[in-house]
mmCIF file of C-alpha atoms in Angstrom:
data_model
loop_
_atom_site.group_PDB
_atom_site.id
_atom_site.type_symbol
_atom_site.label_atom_id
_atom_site.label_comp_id
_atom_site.label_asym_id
_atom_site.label_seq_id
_atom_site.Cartn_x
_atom_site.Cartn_y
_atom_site.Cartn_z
ATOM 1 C CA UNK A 16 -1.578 29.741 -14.280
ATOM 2 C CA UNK A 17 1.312 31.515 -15.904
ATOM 3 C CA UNK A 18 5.216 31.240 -14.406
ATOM 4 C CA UNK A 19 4.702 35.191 -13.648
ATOM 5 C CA UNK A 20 2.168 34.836 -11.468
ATOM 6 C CA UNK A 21 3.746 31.861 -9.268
ATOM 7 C CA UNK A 22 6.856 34.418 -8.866
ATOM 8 C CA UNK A 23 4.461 37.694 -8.026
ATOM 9 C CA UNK A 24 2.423 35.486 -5.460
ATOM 10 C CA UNK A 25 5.489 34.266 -3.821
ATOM 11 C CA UNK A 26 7.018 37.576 -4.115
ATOM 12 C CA UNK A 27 3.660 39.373 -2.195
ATOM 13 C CA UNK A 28 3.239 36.044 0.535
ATOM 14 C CA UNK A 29 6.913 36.855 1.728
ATOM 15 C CA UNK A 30 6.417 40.505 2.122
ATOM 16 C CA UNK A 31 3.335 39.603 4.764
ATOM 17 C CA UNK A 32 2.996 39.811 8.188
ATOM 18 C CA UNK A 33 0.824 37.029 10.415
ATOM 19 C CA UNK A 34 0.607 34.584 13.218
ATOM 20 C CA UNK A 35 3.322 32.752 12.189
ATOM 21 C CA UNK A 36 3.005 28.678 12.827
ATOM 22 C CA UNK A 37 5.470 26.968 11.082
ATOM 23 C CA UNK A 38 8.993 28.250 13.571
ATOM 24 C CA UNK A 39 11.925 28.878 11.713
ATOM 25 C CA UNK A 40 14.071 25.368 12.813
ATOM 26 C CA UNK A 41 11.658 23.102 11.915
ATOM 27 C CA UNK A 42 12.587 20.227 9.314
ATOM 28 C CA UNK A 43 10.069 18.359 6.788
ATOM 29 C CA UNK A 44 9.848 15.518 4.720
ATOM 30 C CA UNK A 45 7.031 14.684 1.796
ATOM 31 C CA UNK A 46 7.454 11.275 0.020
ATOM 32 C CA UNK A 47 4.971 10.585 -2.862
ATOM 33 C CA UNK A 48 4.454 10.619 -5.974
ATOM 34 C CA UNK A 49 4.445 13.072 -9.457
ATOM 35 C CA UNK A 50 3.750 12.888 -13.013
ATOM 36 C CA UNK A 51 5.663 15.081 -15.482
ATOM 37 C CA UNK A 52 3.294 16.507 -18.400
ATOM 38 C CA UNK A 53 5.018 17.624 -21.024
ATOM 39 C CA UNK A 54 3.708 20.622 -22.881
ATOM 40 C CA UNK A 55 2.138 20.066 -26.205
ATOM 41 C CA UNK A 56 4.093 21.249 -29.616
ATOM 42 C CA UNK A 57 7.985 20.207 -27.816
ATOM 43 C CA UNK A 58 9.589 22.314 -30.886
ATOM 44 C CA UNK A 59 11.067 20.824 -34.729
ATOM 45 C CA UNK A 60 14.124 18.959 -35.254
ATOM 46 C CA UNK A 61 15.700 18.625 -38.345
ATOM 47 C CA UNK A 62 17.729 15.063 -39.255
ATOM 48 C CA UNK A 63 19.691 15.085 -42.282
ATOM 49 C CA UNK A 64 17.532 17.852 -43.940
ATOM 50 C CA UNK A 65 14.118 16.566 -42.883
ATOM 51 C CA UNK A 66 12.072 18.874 -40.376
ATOM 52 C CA UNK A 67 10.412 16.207 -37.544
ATOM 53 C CA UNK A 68 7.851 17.406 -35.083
ATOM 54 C CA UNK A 69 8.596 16.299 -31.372
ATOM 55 C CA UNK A 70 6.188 14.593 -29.114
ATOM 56 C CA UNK A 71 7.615 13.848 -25.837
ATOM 57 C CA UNK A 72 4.867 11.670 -23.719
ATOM 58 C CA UNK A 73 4.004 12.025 -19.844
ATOM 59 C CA UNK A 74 5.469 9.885 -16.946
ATOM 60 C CA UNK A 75 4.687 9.535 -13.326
ATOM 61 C CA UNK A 76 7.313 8.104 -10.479
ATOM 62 C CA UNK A 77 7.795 8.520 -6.661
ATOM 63 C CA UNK A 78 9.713 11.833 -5.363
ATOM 64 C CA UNK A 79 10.928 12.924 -1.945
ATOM 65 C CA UNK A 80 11.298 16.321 -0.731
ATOM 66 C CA UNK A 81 13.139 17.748 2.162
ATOM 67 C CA UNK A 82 12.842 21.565 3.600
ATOM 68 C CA UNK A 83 14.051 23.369 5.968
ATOM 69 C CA UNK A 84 12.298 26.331 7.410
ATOM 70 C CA UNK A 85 15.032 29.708 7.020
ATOM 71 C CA UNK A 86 12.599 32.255 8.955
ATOM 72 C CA UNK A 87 8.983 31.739 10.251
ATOM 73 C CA UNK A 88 6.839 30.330 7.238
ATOM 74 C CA UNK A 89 9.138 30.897 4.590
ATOM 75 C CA UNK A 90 11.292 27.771 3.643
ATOM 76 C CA UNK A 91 13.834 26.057 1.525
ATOM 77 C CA UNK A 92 12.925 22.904 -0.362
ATOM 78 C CA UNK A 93 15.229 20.294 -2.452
ATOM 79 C CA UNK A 94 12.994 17.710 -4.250
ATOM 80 C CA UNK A 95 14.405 14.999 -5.608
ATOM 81 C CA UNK A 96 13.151 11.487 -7.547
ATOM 82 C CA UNK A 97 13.926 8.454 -9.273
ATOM 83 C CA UNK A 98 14.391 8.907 -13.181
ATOM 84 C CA UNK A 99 11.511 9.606 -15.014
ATOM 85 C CA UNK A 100 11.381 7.593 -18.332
ATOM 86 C CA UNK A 101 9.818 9.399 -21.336
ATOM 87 C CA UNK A 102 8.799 8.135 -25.140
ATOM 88 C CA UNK A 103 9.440 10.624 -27.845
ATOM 89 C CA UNK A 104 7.952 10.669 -31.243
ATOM 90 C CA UNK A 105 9.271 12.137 -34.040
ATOM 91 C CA UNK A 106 6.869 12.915 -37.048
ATOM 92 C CA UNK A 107 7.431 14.174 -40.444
ATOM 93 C CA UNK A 108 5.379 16.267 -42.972
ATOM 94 C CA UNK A 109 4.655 13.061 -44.696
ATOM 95 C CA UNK A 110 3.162 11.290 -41.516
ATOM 96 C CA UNK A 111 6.535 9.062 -41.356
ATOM 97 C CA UNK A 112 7.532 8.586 -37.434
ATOM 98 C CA UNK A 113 10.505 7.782 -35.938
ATOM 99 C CA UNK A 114 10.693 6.565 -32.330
ATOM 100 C CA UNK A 115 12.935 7.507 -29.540
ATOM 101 C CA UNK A 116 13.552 7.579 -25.509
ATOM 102 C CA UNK A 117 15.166 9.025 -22.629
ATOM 103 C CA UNK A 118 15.288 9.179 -18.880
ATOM 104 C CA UNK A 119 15.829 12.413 -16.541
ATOM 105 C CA UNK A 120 16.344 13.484 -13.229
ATOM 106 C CA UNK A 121 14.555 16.892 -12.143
ATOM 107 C CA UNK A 122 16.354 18.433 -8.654
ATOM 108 C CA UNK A 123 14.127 21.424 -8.033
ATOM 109 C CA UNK A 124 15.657 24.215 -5.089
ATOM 110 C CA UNK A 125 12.973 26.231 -4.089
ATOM 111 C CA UNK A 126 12.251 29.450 -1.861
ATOM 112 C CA UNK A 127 8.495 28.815 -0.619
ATOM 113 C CA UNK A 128 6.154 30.388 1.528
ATOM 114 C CA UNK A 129 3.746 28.672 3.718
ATOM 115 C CA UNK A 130 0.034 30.004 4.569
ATOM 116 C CA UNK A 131 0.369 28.801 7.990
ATOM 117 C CA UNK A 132 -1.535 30.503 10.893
ATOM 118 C CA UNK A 133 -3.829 32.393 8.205
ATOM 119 C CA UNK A 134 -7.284 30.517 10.006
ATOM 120 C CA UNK A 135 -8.037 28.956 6.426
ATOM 121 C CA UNK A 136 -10.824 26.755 6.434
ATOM 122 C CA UNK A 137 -10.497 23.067 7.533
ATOM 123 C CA UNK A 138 -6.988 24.740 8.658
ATOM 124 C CA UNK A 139 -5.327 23.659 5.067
ATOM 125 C CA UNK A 140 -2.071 25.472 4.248
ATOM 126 C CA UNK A 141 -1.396 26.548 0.891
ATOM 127 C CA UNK A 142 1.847 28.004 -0.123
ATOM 128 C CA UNK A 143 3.672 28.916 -3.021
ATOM 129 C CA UNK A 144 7.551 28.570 -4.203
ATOM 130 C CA UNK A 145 9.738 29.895 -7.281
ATOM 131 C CA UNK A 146 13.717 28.824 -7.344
ATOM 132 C CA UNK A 147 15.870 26.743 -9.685
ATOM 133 C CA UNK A 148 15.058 23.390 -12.158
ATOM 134 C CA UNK A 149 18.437 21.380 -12.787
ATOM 135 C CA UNK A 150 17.727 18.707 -15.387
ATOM 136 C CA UNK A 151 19.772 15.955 -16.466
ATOM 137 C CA UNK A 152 18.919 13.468 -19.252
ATOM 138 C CA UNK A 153 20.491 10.040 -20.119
ATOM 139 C CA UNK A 154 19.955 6.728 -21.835
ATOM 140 C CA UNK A 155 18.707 8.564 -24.805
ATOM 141 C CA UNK A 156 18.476 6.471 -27.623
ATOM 142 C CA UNK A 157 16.993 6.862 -31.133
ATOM 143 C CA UNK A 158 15.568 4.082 -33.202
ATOM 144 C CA UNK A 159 17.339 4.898 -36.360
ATOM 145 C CA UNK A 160 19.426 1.326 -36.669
ATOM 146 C CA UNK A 161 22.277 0.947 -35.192
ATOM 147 C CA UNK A 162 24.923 2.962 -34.615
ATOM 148 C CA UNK A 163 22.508 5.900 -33.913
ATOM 149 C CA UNK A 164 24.180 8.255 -30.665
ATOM 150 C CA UNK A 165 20.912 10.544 -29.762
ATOM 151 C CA UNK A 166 22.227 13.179 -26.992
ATOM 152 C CA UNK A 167 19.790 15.430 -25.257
ATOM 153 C CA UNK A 168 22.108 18.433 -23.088
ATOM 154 C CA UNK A 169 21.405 19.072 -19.182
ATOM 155 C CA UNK A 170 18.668 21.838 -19.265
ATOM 156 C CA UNK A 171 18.589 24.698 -15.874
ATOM 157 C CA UNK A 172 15.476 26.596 -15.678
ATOM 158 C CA UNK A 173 12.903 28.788 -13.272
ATOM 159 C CA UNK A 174 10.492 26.485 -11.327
ATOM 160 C CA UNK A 175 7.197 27.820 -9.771
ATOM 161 C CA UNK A 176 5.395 26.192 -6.907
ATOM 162 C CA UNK A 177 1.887 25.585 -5.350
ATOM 163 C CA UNK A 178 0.270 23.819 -3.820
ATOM 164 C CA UNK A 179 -1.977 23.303 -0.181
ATOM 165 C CA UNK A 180 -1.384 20.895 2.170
ATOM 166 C CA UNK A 181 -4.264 19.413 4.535
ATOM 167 C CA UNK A 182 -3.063 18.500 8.384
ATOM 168 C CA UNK A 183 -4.356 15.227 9.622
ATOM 169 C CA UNK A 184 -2.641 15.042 12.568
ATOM 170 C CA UNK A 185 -0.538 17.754 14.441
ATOM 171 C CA UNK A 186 3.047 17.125 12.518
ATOM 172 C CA UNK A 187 1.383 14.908 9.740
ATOM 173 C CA UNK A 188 -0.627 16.427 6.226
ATOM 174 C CA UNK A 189 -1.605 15.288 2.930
ATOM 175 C CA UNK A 190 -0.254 17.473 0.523
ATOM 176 C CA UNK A 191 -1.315 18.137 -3.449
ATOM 177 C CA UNK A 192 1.211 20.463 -5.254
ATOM 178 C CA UNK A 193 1.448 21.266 -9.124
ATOM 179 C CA UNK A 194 4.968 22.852 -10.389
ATOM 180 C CA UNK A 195 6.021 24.129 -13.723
ATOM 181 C CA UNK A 196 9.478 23.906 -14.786
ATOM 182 C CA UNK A 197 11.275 25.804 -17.894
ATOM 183 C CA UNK A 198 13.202 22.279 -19.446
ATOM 184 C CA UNK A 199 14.711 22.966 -22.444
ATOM 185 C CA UNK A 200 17.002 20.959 -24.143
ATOM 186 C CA UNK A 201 19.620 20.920 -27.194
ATOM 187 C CA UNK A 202 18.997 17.599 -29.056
ATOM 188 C CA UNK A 203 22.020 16.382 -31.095
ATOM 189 C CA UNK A 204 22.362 13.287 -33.094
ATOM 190 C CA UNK A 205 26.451 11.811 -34.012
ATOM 191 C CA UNK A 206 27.106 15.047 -32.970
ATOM 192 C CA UNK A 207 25.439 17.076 -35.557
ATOM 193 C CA UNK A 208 23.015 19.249 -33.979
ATOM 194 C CA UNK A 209 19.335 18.915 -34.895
ATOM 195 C CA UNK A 210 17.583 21.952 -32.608
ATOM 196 C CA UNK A 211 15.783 22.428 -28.986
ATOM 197 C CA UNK A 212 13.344 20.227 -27.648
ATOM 198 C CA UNK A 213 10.794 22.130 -25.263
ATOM 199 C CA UNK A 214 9.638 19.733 -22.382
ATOM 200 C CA UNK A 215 8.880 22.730 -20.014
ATOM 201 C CA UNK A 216 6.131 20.507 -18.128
ATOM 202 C CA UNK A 217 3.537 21.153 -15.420
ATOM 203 C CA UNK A 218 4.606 18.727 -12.956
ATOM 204 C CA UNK A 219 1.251 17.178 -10.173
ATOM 205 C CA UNK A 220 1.335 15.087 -7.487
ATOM 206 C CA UNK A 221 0.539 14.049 -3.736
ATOM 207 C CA UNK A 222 2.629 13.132 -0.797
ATOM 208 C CA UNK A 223 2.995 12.708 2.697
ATOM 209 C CA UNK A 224 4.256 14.898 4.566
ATOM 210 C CA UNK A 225 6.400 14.798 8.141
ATOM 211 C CA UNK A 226 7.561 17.492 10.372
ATOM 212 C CA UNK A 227 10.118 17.471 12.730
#
């Protein structure tokens, strides 16, 4: 599913009308967990004159999420997570790799609207975000010998949301979600600049989720 068509379904969900459920005032929490896959082909860097492919590997670590509902069904969610760790190969035209690392943190804001009310089968609630990916990297490090100062810049990008959660009790659901989130980032290496690195991952997971 492309970006656009996260935005135009949230877009259409907040223009419609229904038996609302979910009362604006109402607070809840998800805890659980997410893994961050990378897109495939993360762009070319050049070091000192030699073009390297990027590689930058998956990882999966436990998020929370808090939102607060603005107006009937529509929402406003922060998630939030300890740093994700990612491997990064670099690869030459000659086959010749050179390894590398760094750690993130992803705090997504997002507008969302919640399917609540609609009379969906086995009453599950879909619903469907878009807002604002901040991304900051650190511990980067580049096995090059010593001496070696990899920096990767702080990336801010659109996010898209969805994702249907399935009530076990009256406050209490299981919830499976999928985001995608535009990361790009300036690599730079003693300060020389060696190009953008494209992460821009789908992001899947499962939590719990708690209202209040």
């Amino acid at each position: 599913m492309k970006l656009q068509s996260l935005v135009l379904a949230a877009a259409t969900a907040l223009t419609m009308t229904t038996a609302f459920a979910v009362p604006a005032g109402t607070w809840s929490v998800a805890a659980g967990a997410h893994y961050v896959d990378p897109k495939s082909d993360n762009g070319t860097v050049n070091v000192d004159g030699t073009d390297f492919s990027v590689d930058v590997d998956g990882d999966v670590r436990p998020t929370i999420s808090g939102e607060y509902f603005i107006a009937n069904n529509v929402g406003v969610e922060l998630l939030a997570a300890i740093p994700f760790h990612h491997d990064i190969t670099l690869t030459d035209n000659a086959g010749n790799e050179v390894d590398a690392k760094t750690q993130h943190l992803p705090p997504t804001l997002s507008l969302q609207y919640h399917f609540d009310g609609y009379d969906m089968p086995m009453n599950i609630k879909p619903f469907v975000g878009v807002g604002v990916n901040y991304t900051t990297f650190f511990k980067e490090r580049v096995y090059l010998g010593n001496g070696n100062d990899l920096e990767l810049d702080d990336s801010v990008g659109v996010a898209g949301h969805i994702g249907v959660d399935i009530p076990f009790a009256d406050t209490e659901a299981f919830r499976i979600d999928a985001r995608y989130m535009d990361i790009k980032t300036d690599a730079s290496l003693n300060g020389a600049d060696l190009g953008e690195v494209d992460i821009s991952p789908w992001v899947y997971g499962v939590a719990f989720v708690k209202q209040f």
